[in-house]
mmCIF file with all atom_site columns, C-alpha atoms in Angstrom:
data_model
loop_
_atom_site.group_PDB
_atom_site.id
_atom_site.type_symbol
_atom_site.label_atom_id
_atom_site.label_alt_id
_atom_site.label_comp_id
_atom_site.label_asym_id
_atom_site.label_entity_id
_atom_site.label_seq_id
_atom_site.pdbx_PDB_ins_code
_atom_site.Cartn_x
_atom_site.Cartn_y
_atom_site.Cartn_z
_atom_site.occupancy
_atom_site.B_iso_or_equiv
_atom_site.pdbx_formal_charge
_atom_site.auth_seq_id
_atom_site.auth_comp_id
_atom_site.auth_asym_id
_atom_site.auth_atom_id
_atom_site.pdbx_PDB_model_num
ATOM 1   C CA . MET A 1 1   ? 0.016   -0.007 -0.006  1.00 0.00 ? 1   MET A CA 1
ATOM 2   C CA . ALA A 1 2   ? 1.510   3.312  -1.080  1.00 0.00 ? 2   ALA A CA 1
ATOM 3   C CA . HIS A 1 3   ? 1.803   5.958  1.676   1.00 0.00 ? 3   HIS A CA 1
ATOM 4   C CA . ILE A 1 4   ? 1.201   9.432  0.280   1.00 0.00 ? 4   ILE A CA 1
ATOM 5   C CA . LEU A 1 5   ? 1.423   12.921 1.970   1.00 0.00 ? 5   LEU A CA 1
ATOM 6   C CA . VAL A 1 6   ? -0.850  15.624 0.569   1.00 0.00 ? 6   VAL A CA 1
ATOM 7   C CA . VAL A 1 7   ? 0.140   19.204 1.444   1.00 0.00 ? 7   VAL A CA 1
ATOM 8   C CA . ASP A 1 8   ? -2.118  22.173 0.681   1.00 0.00 ? 8   ASP A CA 1
ATOM 9   C CA . ASP A 1 9   ? -3.706  24.999 2.701   1.00 0.00 ? 9   ASP A CA 1
ATOM 10  C CA . GLU A 1 10  ? -6.948  24.583 0.776   1.00 0.00 ? 10  GLU A CA 1
ATOM 11  C CA . ARG A 1 11  ? -8.811  21.995 2.885   1.00 0.00 ? 11  ARG A CA 1
ATOM 12  C CA . ASN A 1 12  ? -11.349 21.138 0.198   1.00 0.00 ? 12  ASN A CA 1
ATOM 13  C CA . ILE A 1 13  ? -8.594  20.261 -2.232  1.00 0.00 ? 13  ILE A CA 1
ATOM 14  C CA . VAL A 1 14  ? -6.810  18.144 0.383   1.00 0.00 ? 14  VAL A CA 1
ATOM 15  C CA . LYS A 1 15  ? -10.135 16.427 1.191   1.00 0.00 ? 15  LYS A CA 1
ATOM 16  C CA . GLY A 1 16  ? -10.866 15.669 -2.495  1.00 0.00 ? 16  GLY A CA 1
ATOM 17  C CA . ILE A 1 17  ? -7.340  14.251 -3.212  1.00 0.00 ? 17  ILE A CA 1
ATOM 18  C CA . LYS A 1 18  ? -7.328  12.204 -0.039  1.00 0.00 ? 18  LYS A CA 1
ATOM 19  C CA . PHE A 1 19  ? -10.726 10.655 -0.858  1.00 0.00 ? 19  PHE A CA 1
ATOM 20  C CA . SER A 1 20  ? -9.754  9.853  -4.402  1.00 0.00 ? 20  SER A CA 1
ATOM 21  C CA . LEU A 1 21  ? -6.410  8.272  -3.488  1.00 0.00 ? 21  LEU A CA 1
ATOM 22  C CA . GLU A 1 22  ? -7.924  6.289  -0.638  1.00 0.00 ? 22  GLU A CA 1
ATOM 23  C CA . GLN A 1 23  ? -10.509 4.927  -3.132  1.00 0.00 ? 23  GLN A CA 1
ATOM 24  C CA . ASP A 1 24  ? -7.513  3.471  -4.978  1.00 0.00 ? 24  ASP A CA 1
ATOM 25  C CA . GLY A 1 25  ? -6.235  1.753  -1.778  1.00 0.00 ? 25  GLY A CA 1
ATOM 26  C CA . MET A 1 26  ? -3.537  4.288  -0.820  1.00 0.00 ? 26  MET A CA 1
ATOM 27  C CA . LYS A 1 27  ? -2.844  5.486  2.764   1.00 0.00 ? 27  LYS A CA 1
ATOM 28  C CA . VAL A 1 28  ? -2.949  9.274  2.825   1.00 0.00 ? 28  VAL A CA 1
ATOM 29  C CA . ASP A 1 29  ? -1.669  11.769 5.448   1.00 0.00 ? 29  ASP A CA 1
ATOM 30  C CA . THR A 1 30  ? -2.421  15.453 5.148   1.00 0.00 ? 30  THR A CA 1
ATOM 31  C CA . ALA A 1 31  ? -0.808  18.744 6.134   1.00 0.00 ? 31  ALA A CA 1
ATOM 32  C CA . TYR A 1 32  ? -1.886  22.338 5.735   1.00 0.00 ? 32  TYR A CA 1
ATOM 33  C CA . ASP A 1 33  ? 1.312   24.343 6.185   1.00 0.00 ? 33  ASP A CA 1
ATOM 34  C CA . GLY A 1 34  ? 4.971   23.955 5.276   1.00 0.00 ? 34  GLY A CA 1
ATOM 35  C CA . GLU A 1 35  ? 6.253   23.412 8.826   1.00 0.00 ? 35  GLU A CA 1
ATOM 36  C CA . GLU A 1 36  ? 3.734   20.589 9.498   1.00 0.00 ? 36  GLU A CA 1
ATOM 37  C CA . ALA A 1 37  ? 4.591   18.961 6.183   1.00 0.00 ? 37  ALA A CA 1
ATOM 38  C CA . LEU A 1 38  ? 8.338   19.001 6.816   1.00 0.00 ? 38  LEU A CA 1
ATOM 39  C CA . GLN A 1 39  ? 7.889   17.452 10.273  1.00 0.00 ? 39  GLN A CA 1
ATOM 40  C CA . LEU A 1 40  ? 5.689   14.702 8.909   1.00 0.00 ? 40  LEU A CA 1
ATOM 41  C CA . VAL A 1 41  ? 8.307   13.818 6.248   1.00 0.00 ? 41  VAL A CA 1
ATOM 42  C CA . ARG A 1 42  ? 10.940  13.630 8.998   1.00 0.00 ? 42  ARG A CA 1
ATOM 43  C CA . ASP A 1 43  ? 8.808   11.402 11.161  1.00 0.00 ? 43  ASP A CA 1
ATOM 44  C CA . ASN A 1 44  ? 7.347   9.079  8.494   1.00 0.00 ? 44  ASN A CA 1
ATOM 45  C CA . VAL A 1 45  ? 8.355   7.052  5.460   1.00 0.00 ? 45  VAL A CA 1
ATOM 46  C CA . TYR A 1 46  ? 6.363   8.192  2.428   1.00 0.00 ? 46  TYR A CA 1
ATOM 47  C CA . ASP A 1 47  ? 6.308   6.820  -1.098  1.00 0.00 ? 47  ASP A CA 1
ATOM 48  C CA . LEU A 1 48  ? 5.353   10.247 -2.539  1.00 0.00 ? 48  LEU A CA 1
ATOM 49  C CA . VAL A 1 49  ? 4.649   13.840 -1.413  1.00 0.00 ? 49  VAL A CA 1
ATOM 50  C CA . ILE A 1 50  ? 2.126   16.127 -3.234  1.00 0.00 ? 50  ILE A CA 1
ATOM 51  C CA . LEU A 1 51  ? 3.274   19.620 -2.234  1.00 0.00 ? 51  LEU A CA 1
ATOM 52  C CA . ASP A 1 52  ? 1.588   22.931 -3.013  1.00 0.00 ? 52  ASP A CA 1
ATOM 53  C CA . VAL A 1 53  ? 3.958   25.818 -3.795  1.00 0.00 ? 53  VAL A CA 1
ATOM 54  C CA . MET A 1 54  ? 2.047   28.480 -1.829  1.00 0.00 ? 54  MET A CA 1
ATOM 55  C CA . LEU A 1 55  ? 1.860   27.435 1.810   1.00 0.00 ? 55  LEU A CA 1
ATOM 56  C CA . PRO A 1 56  ? 1.666   29.245 5.206   1.00 0.00 ? 56  PRO A CA 1
ATOM 57  C CA . LYS A 1 57  ? 4.711   29.312 7.456   1.00 0.00 ? 57  LYS A CA 1
ATOM 58  C CA . LEU A 1 58  ? 7.059   27.756 4.954   1.00 0.00 ? 58  LEU A CA 1
ATOM 59  C CA . GLU A 1 59  ? 6.668   27.871 1.196   1.00 0.00 ? 59  GLU A CA 1
ATOM 60  C CA . GLY A 1 60  ? 6.478   24.640 -0.791  1.00 0.00 ? 60  GLY A CA 1
ATOM 61  C CA . THR A 1 61  ? 9.730   25.268 -2.594  1.00 0.00 ? 61  THR A CA 1
ATOM 62  C CA . ASP A 1 62  ? 11.512  25.729 0.732   1.00 0.00 ? 62  ASP A CA 1
ATOM 63  C CA . VAL A 1 63  ? 9.932   22.556 2.083   1.00 0.00 ? 63  VAL A CA 1
ATOM 64  C CA . CYS A 1 64  ? 11.093  20.605 -0.992  1.00 0.00 ? 64  CYS A CA 1
ATOM 65  C CA . ARG A 1 65  ? 14.625  22.007 -0.640  1.00 0.00 ? 65  ARG A CA 1
ATOM 66  C CA . GLU A 1 66  ? 14.802  20.970 3.001   1.00 0.00 ? 66  GLU A CA 1
ATOM 67  C CA . ILE A 1 67  ? 13.348  17.475 2.256   1.00 0.00 ? 67  ILE A CA 1
ATOM 68  C CA . ARG A 1 68  ? 16.146  16.986 -0.256  1.00 0.00 ? 68  ARG A CA 1
ATOM 69  C CA . GLU A 1 69  ? 18.624  17.404 2.547   1.00 0.00 ? 69  GLU A CA 1
ATOM 70  C CA . PHE A 1 70  ? 17.614  14.079 4.062   1.00 0.00 ? 70  PHE A CA 1
ATOM 71  C CA . SER A 1 71  ? 15.200  12.198 1.766   1.00 0.00 ? 71  SER A CA 1
ATOM 72  C CA . ALA A 1 72  ? 14.838  11.064 -1.826  1.00 0.00 ? 72  ALA A CA 1
ATOM 73  C CA . VAL A 1 73  ? 11.078  10.683 -1.591  1.00 0.00 ? 73  VAL A CA 1
ATOM 74  C CA . PRO A 1 74  ? 9.398   11.677 -4.966  1.00 0.00 ? 74  PRO A CA 1
ATOM 75  C CA . VAL A 1 75  ? 7.800   15.105 -4.781  1.00 0.00 ? 75  VAL A CA 1
ATOM 76  C CA . VAL A 1 76  ? 5.063   16.419 -7.051  1.00 0.00 ? 76  VAL A CA 1
ATOM 77  C CA . MET A 1 77  ? 4.777   20.208 -6.807  1.00 0.00 ? 77  MET A CA 1
ATOM 78  C CA . VAL A 1 78  ? 1.315   21.820 -7.291  1.00 0.00 ? 78  VAL A CA 1
ATOM 79  C CA . THR A 1 79  ? 1.052   25.466 -8.314  1.00 0.00 ? 79  THR A CA 1
ATOM 80  C CA . ALA A 1 80  ? -2.109  27.625 -8.713  1.00 0.00 ? 80  ALA A CA 1
ATOM 81  C CA . LYS A 1 81  ? -0.208  29.983 -10.959 1.00 0.00 ? 81  LYS A CA 1
ATOM 82  C CA . GLY A 1 82  ? 0.341   29.465 -14.703 1.00 0.00 ? 82  GLY A CA 1
ATOM 83  C CA . ASP A 1 83  ? 3.763   30.900 -14.208 1.00 0.00 ? 83  ASP A CA 1
ATOM 84  C CA . ASP A 1 84  ? 6.557   28.712 -15.652 1.00 0.00 ? 84  ASP A CA 1
ATOM 85  C CA . MET A 1 85  ? 8.920   30.007 -13.061 1.00 0.00 ? 85  MET A CA 1
ATOM 86  C CA . ASP A 1 86  ? 6.999   28.328 -10.298 1.00 0.00 ? 86  ASP A CA 1
ATOM 87  C CA . LYS A 1 87  ? 7.440   24.999 -12.092 1.00 0.00 ? 87  LYS A CA 1
ATOM 88  C CA . ILE A 1 88  ? 11.083  25.529 -12.857 1.00 0.00 ? 88  ILE A CA 1
ATOM 89  C CA . MET A 1 89  ? 11.897  26.704 -9.318  1.00 0.00 ? 89  MET A CA 1
ATOM 90  C CA . GLY A 1 90  ? 10.146  23.599 -7.950  1.00 0.00 ? 90  GLY A CA 1
ATOM 91  C CA . LEU A 1 91  ? 12.363  21.430 -10.098 1.00 0.00 ? 91  LEU A CA 1
ATOM 92  C CA . GLU A 1 92  ? 15.456  23.448 -9.143  1.00 0.00 ? 92  GLU A CA 1
ATOM 93  C CA . TYR A 1 93  ? 14.724  22.634 -5.509  1.00 0.00 ? 93  TYR A CA 1
ATOM 94  C CA . GLY A 1 94  ? 14.488  18.903 -6.252  1.00 0.00 ? 94  GLY A CA 1
ATOM 95  C CA . ALA A 1 95  ? 10.887  18.197 -7.237  1.00 0.00 ? 95  ALA A CA 1
ATOM 96  C CA . ASP A 1 96  ? 10.351  15.174 -9.553  1.00 0.00 ? 96  ASP A CA 1
ATOM 97  C CA . ASP A 1 97  ? 7.310   16.538 -11.333 1.00 0.00 ? 97  ASP A CA 1
ATOM 98  C CA . TYR A 1 98  ? 4.738   19.353 -11.212 1.00 0.00 ? 98  TYR A CA 1
ATOM 99  C CA . ILE A 1 99  ? 1.116   19.957 -11.995 1.00 0.00 ? 99  ILE A CA 1
ATOM 100 C CA . THR A 1 100 ? -0.853  23.164 -12.350 1.00 0.00 ? 100 THR A CA 1
ATOM 101 C CA . LYS A 1 101 ? -4.195  23.988 -10.696 1.00 0.00 ? 101 LYS A CA 1
ATOM 102 C CA . PRO A 1 102 ? -6.909  23.528 -11.625 1.00 0.00 ? 102 PRO A CA 1
ATOM 103 C CA . PHE A 1 103 ? -6.044  19.908 -12.468 1.00 0.00 ? 103 PHE A CA 1
ATOM 104 C CA . ASN A 1 104 ? -7.981  16.773 -13.266 1.00 0.00 ? 104 ASN A CA 1
ATOM 105 C CA . ILE A 1 105 ? -7.820  14.321 -10.432 1.00 0.00 ? 105 ILE A CA 1
ATOM 106 C CA . LEU A 1 106 ? -7.404  11.573 -13.035 1.00 0.00 ? 106 LEU A CA 1
ATOM 107 C CA . GLU A 1 107 ? -4.295  13.261 -14.403 1.00 0.00 ? 107 GLU A CA 1
ATOM 108 C CA . LEU A 1 108 ? -2.828  13.661 -10.941 1.00 0.00 ? 108 LEU A CA 1
ATOM 109 C CA . LYS A 1 109 ? -3.496  9.996  -10.143 1.00 0.00 ? 109 LYS A CA 1
ATOM 110 C CA . ALA A 1 110 ? -1.948  8.903  -13.449 1.00 0.00 ? 110 ALA A CA 1
ATOM 111 C CA . ARG A 1 111 ? 1.209   10.848 -12.590 1.00 0.00 ? 111 ARG A CA 1
ATOM 112 C CA . ILE A 1 112 ? 1.338   9.419  -9.107  1.00 0.00 ? 112 ILE A CA 1
ATOM 113 C CA . LYS A 1 113 ? 0.975   5.847  -10.342 1.00 0.00 ? 113 LYS A CA 1
ATOM 114 C CA . ALA A 1 114 ? 3.618   6.399  -12.986 1.00 0.00 ? 114 ALA A CA 1
ATOM 115 C CA . ILE A 1 115 ? 6.102   7.674  -10.417 1.00 0.00 ? 115 ILE A CA 1
ATOM 116 C CA . LEU A 1 116 ? 5.314   4.804  -8.045  1.00 0.00 ? 116 LEU A CA 1
ATOM 117 C CA . ARG A 1 117 ? 5.762   2.233  -10.811 1.00 0.00 ? 117 ARG A CA 1
ATOM 118 C CA . ARG A 1 118 ? 9.160   3.672  -11.746 1.00 0.00 ? 118 ARG A CA 1
ATOM 119 C CA . ALA A 1 119 ? 10.277  3.796  -8.101  1.00 0.00 ? 119 ALA A CA 1
ATOM 120 C CA . ALA A 1 120 ? 9.209   0.116  -7.614  1.00 0.00 ? 120 ALA A CA 1
ATOM 121 C CA . LYS A 1 121 ? 10.720  -1.085 -10.833 1.00 0.00 ? 121 LYS A CA 1
ATOM 122 C CA . VAL A 1 122 ? 13.148  -3.928 -10.253 1.00 0.00 ? 122 VAL A CA 1
ATOM 123 C CA . PRO A 1 123 ? 16.208  -4.066 -12.506 1.00 0.00 ? 123 PRO A CA 1
ATOM 124 C CA . GLN A 1 124 ? 16.091  -6.867 -15.035 1.00 0.00 ? 124 GLN A CA 1
ATOM 125 C CA . ALA A 1 125 ? 18.227  -9.942 -14.132 1.00 0.00 ? 125 ALA A CA 1
ATOM 126 C CA . THR A 1 126 ? 20.284  -9.493 -17.262 1.00 0.00 ? 126 THR A CA 1
ATOM 127 C CA . LYS A 1 127 ? 21.238  -5.911 -16.346 1.00 0.00 ? 127 LYS A CA 1
ATOM 128 C CA . ALA A 1 128 ? 24.573  -5.310 -14.668 1.00 0.00 ? 128 ALA A CA 1
ATOM 129 C CA . HIS A 1 129 ? 24.304  -4.779 -10.944 1.00 0.00 ? 129 HIS A CA 1
ATOM 130 C CA . VAL A 1 130 ? 26.952  -2.012 -11.119 1.00 0.00 ? 130 VAL A CA 1
ATOM 131 C CA . VAL A 1 131 ? 27.552  0.234  -14.086 1.00 0.00 ? 131 VAL A CA 1
ATOM 132 C CA . SER A 1 132 ? 30.851  2.179  -14.066 1.00 0.00 ? 132 SER A CA 1
ATOM 133 C CA . VAL A 1 133 ? 32.213  4.760  -16.454 1.00 0.00 ? 133 VAL A CA 1
ATOM 134 C CA . ARG A 1 134 ? 35.478  6.612  -15.793 1.00 0.00 ? 134 ARG A CA 1
ATOM 135 C CA . GLY A 1 135 ? 34.960  7.128  -12.076 1.00 0.00 ? 135 GLY A CA 1
ATOM 136 C CA . VAL A 1 136 ? 31.162  7.252  -12.008 1.00 0.00 ? 136 VAL A CA 1
ATOM 137 C CA . SER A 1 137 ? 29.506  4.132  -10.693 1.00 0.00 ? 137 SER A CA 1
ATOM 138 C CA . ILE A 1 138 ? 25.836  3.365  -10.136 1.00 0.00 ? 138 ILE A CA 1
ATOM 139 C CA . ASP A 1 139 ? 24.462  0.438  -8.144  1.00 0.00 ? 139 ASP A CA 1
ATOM 140 C CA . THR A 1 140 ? 21.302  -0.309 -10.056 1.00 0.00 ? 140 THR A CA 1
ATOM 141 C CA . GLU A 1 141 ? 19.720  -2.409 -7.318  1.00 0.00 ? 141 GLU A CA 1
ATOM 142 C CA . ALA A 1 142 ? 20.419  -0.048 -4.376  1.00 0.00 ? 142 ALA A CA 1
ATOM 143 C CA . ARG A 1 143 ? 20.081  3.053  -6.647  1.00 0.00 ? 143 ARG A CA 1
ATOM 144 C CA . ARG A 1 144 ? 23.301  4.490  -5.176  1.00 0.00 ? 144 ARG A CA 1
ATOM 145 C CA . VAL A 1 145 ? 25.783  6.635  -7.051  1.00 0.00 ? 145 VAL A CA 1
ATOM 146 C CA . PHE A 1 146 ? 29.544  7.016  -6.456  1.00 0.00 ? 146 PHE A CA 1
ATOM 147 C CA . VAL A 1 147 ? 31.929  9.529  -8.002  1.00 0.00 ? 147 VAL A CA 1
ATOM 148 C CA . SER A 1 148 ? 35.660  8.922  -7.467  1.00 0.00 ? 148 SER A CA 1
ATOM 149 C CA . ASP A 1 149 ? 34.722  6.386  -4.697  1.00 0.00 ? 149 ASP A CA 1
ATOM 150 C CA . GLY A 1 150 ? 32.608  8.899  -2.731  1.00 0.00 ? 150 GLY A CA 1
ATOM 151 C CA . GLU A 1 151 ? 28.816  8.487  -2.605  1.00 0.00 ? 151 GLU A CA 1
ATOM 152 C CA . ILE A 1 152 ? 26.694  11.397 -3.886  1.00 0.00 ? 152 ILE A CA 1
ATOM 153 C CA . TYR A 1 153 ? 23.055  12.074 -3.311  1.00 0.00 ? 153 TYR A CA 1
ATOM 154 C CA . LEU A 1 154 ? 20.622  12.289 -6.205  1.00 0.00 ? 154 LEU A CA 1
ATOM 155 C CA . THR A 1 155 ? 16.814  12.739 -6.289  1.00 0.00 ? 155 THR A CA 1
ATOM 156 C CA . ALA A 1 156 ? 14.818  9.856  -7.728  1.00 0.00 ? 156 ALA A CA 1
ATOM 157 C CA . LYS A 1 157 ? 14.483  11.607 -11.115 1.00 0.00 ? 157 LYS A CA 1
ATOM 158 C CA . GLU A 1 158 ? 18.135  12.641 -11.271 1.00 0.00 ? 158 GLU A CA 1
ATOM 159 C CA . TYR A 1 159 ? 19.074  9.012  -10.658 1.00 0.00 ? 159 TYR A CA 1
ATOM 160 C CA . ASP A 1 160 ? 16.765  7.740  -13.388 1.00 0.00 ? 160 ASP A CA 1
ATOM 161 C CA . LEU A 1 161 ? 18.268  10.280 -15.796 1.00 0.00 ? 161 LEU A CA 1
ATOM 162 C CA . LEU A 1 162 ? 21.815  9.276  -14.953 1.00 0.00 ? 162 LEU A CA 1
ATOM 163 C CA . GLU A 1 163 ? 21.120  5.555  -15.162 1.00 0.00 ? 163 GLU A CA 1
ATOM 164 C CA . PHE A 1 164 ? 19.415  5.948  -18.503 1.00 0.00 ? 164 PHE A CA 1
ATOM 165 C CA . LEU A 1 165 ? 22.162  7.948  -20.067 1.00 0.00 ? 165 LEU A CA 1
ATOM 166 C CA . MET A 1 166 ? 24.914  5.698  -18.686 1.00 0.00 ? 166 MET A CA 1
ATOM 167 C CA . ASN A 1 167 ? 23.193  2.604  -19.934 1.00 0.00 ? 167 ASN A CA 1
ATOM 168 C CA . ASN A 1 168 ? 22.939  4.176  -23.341 1.00 0.00 ? 168 ASN A CA 1
ATOM 169 C CA . ALA A 1 169 ? 26.408  5.877  -23.324 1.00 0.00 ? 169 ALA A CA 1
ATOM 170 C CA . GLY A 1 170 ? 27.361  7.493  -26.618 1.00 0.00 ? 170 GLY A CA 1
ATOM 171 C CA . LYS A 1 171 ? 23.792  7.797  -27.899 1.00 0.00 ? 171 LYS A CA 1
ATOM 172 C CA . VAL A 1 172 ? 22.337  11.294 -28.190 1.00 0.00 ? 172 VAL A CA 1
ATOM 173 C CA . TYR A 1 173 ? 18.839  11.796 -26.948 1.00 0.00 ? 173 TYR A CA 1
ATOM 174 C CA . THR A 1 174 ? 16.654  14.885 -27.711 1.00 0.00 ? 174 THR A CA 1
ATOM 175 C CA . ARG A 1 175 ? 15.049  16.580 -24.753 1.00 0.00 ? 175 ARG A CA 1
ATOM 176 C CA . GLU A 1 176 ? 11.673  15.408 -26.119 1.00 0.00 ? 176 GLU A CA 1
ATOM 177 C CA . ALA A 1 177 ? 12.822  11.789 -26.110 1.00 0.00 ? 177 ALA A CA 1
ATOM 178 C CA . LEU A 1 178 ? 14.171  12.067 -22.547 1.00 0.00 ? 178 LEU A CA 1
ATOM 179 C CA . LEU A 1 179 ? 10.964  13.719 -21.293 1.00 0.00 ? 179 LEU A CA 1
ATOM 180 C CA . LEU A 1 180 ? 8.916   10.841 -22.833 1.00 0.00 ? 180 LEU A CA 1
ATOM 181 C CA . GLU A 1 181 ? 11.308  8.127  -21.557 1.00 0.00 ? 181 GLU A CA 1
ATOM 182 C CA . LEU A 1 182 ? 11.603  9.350  -17.976 1.00 0.00 ? 182 LEU A CA 1
ATOM 183 C CA . TRP A 1 183 ? 8.346   11.243 -17.345 1.00 0.00 ? 183 TRP A CA 1
ATOM 184 C CA . GLY A 1 184 ? 6.088   9.112  -19.434 1.00 0.00 ? 184 GLY A CA 1
ATOM 185 C CA . ALA A 1 185 ? 3.599   9.649  -22.252 1.00 0.00 ? 185 ALA A CA 1
ATOM 186 C CA . ASP A 1 186 ? 1.017   10.995 -19.776 1.00 0.00 ? 186 ASP A CA 1
ATOM 187 C CA . ASN A 1 187 ? 3.212   13.904 -18.728 1.00 0.00 ? 187 ASN A CA 1
ATOM 188 C CA . THR A 1 188 ? 2.284   17.290 -20.215 1.00 0.00 ? 188 THR A CA 1
ATOM 189 C CA . GLY A 1 189 ? 5.475   19.114 -19.083 1.00 0.00 ? 189 GLY A CA 1
ATOM 190 C CA . ASP A 1 190 ? 7.859   20.900 -21.364 1.00 0.00 ? 190 ASP A CA 1
ATOM 191 C CA . VAL A 1 191 ? 11.411  20.190 -22.303 1.00 0.00 ? 191 VAL A CA 1
ATOM 192 C CA . ARG A 1 192 ? 12.849  22.691 -19.856 1.00 0.00 ? 192 ARG A CA 1
ATOM 193 C CA . THR A 1 193 ? 12.099  20.087 -17.244 1.00 0.00 ? 193 THR A CA 1
ATOM 194 C CA . VAL A 1 194 ? 14.973  18.014 -18.783 1.00 0.00 ? 194 VAL A CA 1
ATOM 195 C CA . ASP A 1 195 ? 17.303  20.985 -18.964 1.00 0.00 ? 195 ASP A CA 1
ATOM 196 C CA . VAL A 1 196 ? 16.738  21.588 -15.206 1.00 0.00 ? 196 VAL A CA 1
ATOM 197 C CA . HIS A 1 197 ? 17.540  18.030 -14.261 1.00 0.00 ? 197 HIS A CA 1
ATOM 198 C CA . VAL A 1 198 ? 20.544  17.852 -16.520 1.00 0.00 ? 198 VAL A CA 1
ATOM 199 C CA . ARG A 1 199 ? 21.916  21.020 -14.910 1.00 0.00 ? 199 ARG A CA 1
ATOM 200 C CA . ARG A 1 200 ? 21.327  19.710 -11.389 1.00 0.00 ? 200 ARG A CA 1
ATOM 201 C CA . LEU A 1 201 ? 22.891  16.391 -12.262 1.00 0.00 ? 201 LEU A CA 1
ATOM 202 C CA . ARG A 1 202 ? 25.995  18.040 -13.714 1.00 0.00 ? 202 ARG A CA 1
ATOM 203 C CA . GLU A 1 203 ? 26.367  20.086 -10.565 1.00 0.00 ? 203 GLU A CA 1
ATOM 204 C CA . LYS A 1 204 ? 26.545  16.872 -8.534  1.00 0.00 ? 204 LYS A CA 1
ATOM 205 C CA . ILE A 1 205 ? 28.710  14.644 -10.671 1.00 0.00 ? 205 ILE A CA 1
ATOM 206 C CA . GLU A 1 206 ? 30.916  16.988 -12.654 1.00 0.00 ? 206 GLU A CA 1
ATOM 207 C CA . GLU A 1 207 ? 34.027  18.537 -11.313 1.00 0.00 ? 207 GLU A CA 1
ATOM 208 C CA . ASN A 1 208 ? 33.367  21.596 -13.475 1.00 0.00 ? 208 ASN A CA 1
ATOM 209 C CA . PRO A 1 209 ? 29.669  21.661 -14.557 1.00 0.00 ? 209 PRO A CA 1
ATOM 210 C CA . SER A 1 210 ? 30.384  24.389 -17.138 1.00 0.00 ? 210 SER A CA 1
ATOM 211 C CA . ASP A 1 211 ? 32.937  22.087 -18.777 1.00 0.00 ? 211 ASP A CA 1
ATOM 212 C CA . PRO A 1 212 ? 31.460  18.585 -18.284 1.00 0.00 ? 212 PRO A CA 1
ATOM 213 C CA . LYS A 1 213 ? 33.362  15.438 -18.927 1.00 0.00 ? 213 LYS A CA 1
ATOM 214 C CA . TYR A 1 214 ? 30.421  12.996 -18.516 1.00 0.00 ? 214 TYR A CA 1
ATOM 215 C CA . ILE A 1 215 ? 27.146  14.525 -19.628 1.00 0.00 ? 215 ILE A CA 1
ATOM 216 C CA . TYR A 1 216 ? 27.578  16.382 -22.957 1.00 0.00 ? 216 TYR A CA 1
ATOM 217 C CA . THR A 1 217 ? 25.282  18.643 -24.967 1.00 0.00 ? 217 THR A CA 1
ATOM 218 C CA . LYS A 1 218 ? 24.888  17.969 -28.661 1.00 0.00 ? 218 LYS A CA 1
ATOM 219 C CA . TRP A 1 219 ? 23.989  21.451 -29.713 1.00 0.00 ? 219 TRP A CA 1
ATOM 220 C CA . GLY A 1 220 ? 20.701  21.670 -31.516 1.00 0.00 ? 220 GLY A CA 1
ATOM 221 C CA . VAL A 1 221 ? 19.979  18.000 -30.790 1.00 0.00 ? 221 VAL A CA 1
ATOM 222 C CA . GLY A 1 222 ? 20.143  16.966 -27.105 1.00 0.00 ? 222 GLY A CA 1
ATOM 223 C CA . TYR A 1 223 ? 22.229  15.209 -24.448 1.00 0.00 ? 223 TYR A CA 1
ATOM 224 C CA . TYR A 1 224 ? 24.441  12.181 -24.210 1.00 0.00 ? 224 TYR A CA 1
ATOM 225 C CA . PHE A 1 225 ? 26.796  10.421 -21.744 1.00 0.00 ? 225 PHE A CA 1
ATOM 226 C CA . ARG A 1 226 ? 30.305  9.335  -22.622 1.00 0.00 ? 226 ARG A CA 1
#
């Protein structure tokens, strides 16, 4: 049973999401401000957090940033604004996905289920347990990443991106292809989502992110690992 935390200061929205997810057999906790949400994530093990951007006491982006200091739980940011900057800032702080209000509950549930499926996906028996390329190693079963023998922390989506590129080293993927591969066909996001995650990943694994030696840009085409 998936354990979900829903965070929004609009109680009717929280009530509706909670009811719908519980109808699908999920366990749902709720919070109405940022401080309460952060404490719940510290005290519990969640499979996913649905987090509104605009919250009392502590904004959603700040909550997401603090969560990323100690947890890799997938986070879906929710924004009432149509402003792209809200979405991008959420991704910058470590969110895995975003959805804009007003949203269709069926779309939200589809995104939740897609994220949970990816998180629960077991590597195929034929896949190497450890993949290593010039000092970067990933343990595909434990989903751990090491650079020059030191472990580094990645969000769930950053890890998915790195594993996919490393398993397909040398092959160039467009941003559209990466969006489809990693976020799924039911995602309505734009390609800047990919750019944000590539930038964050470079900041974590590259010695000099502005002059990368692992994740390269093929100008006018996309990204590749070598």
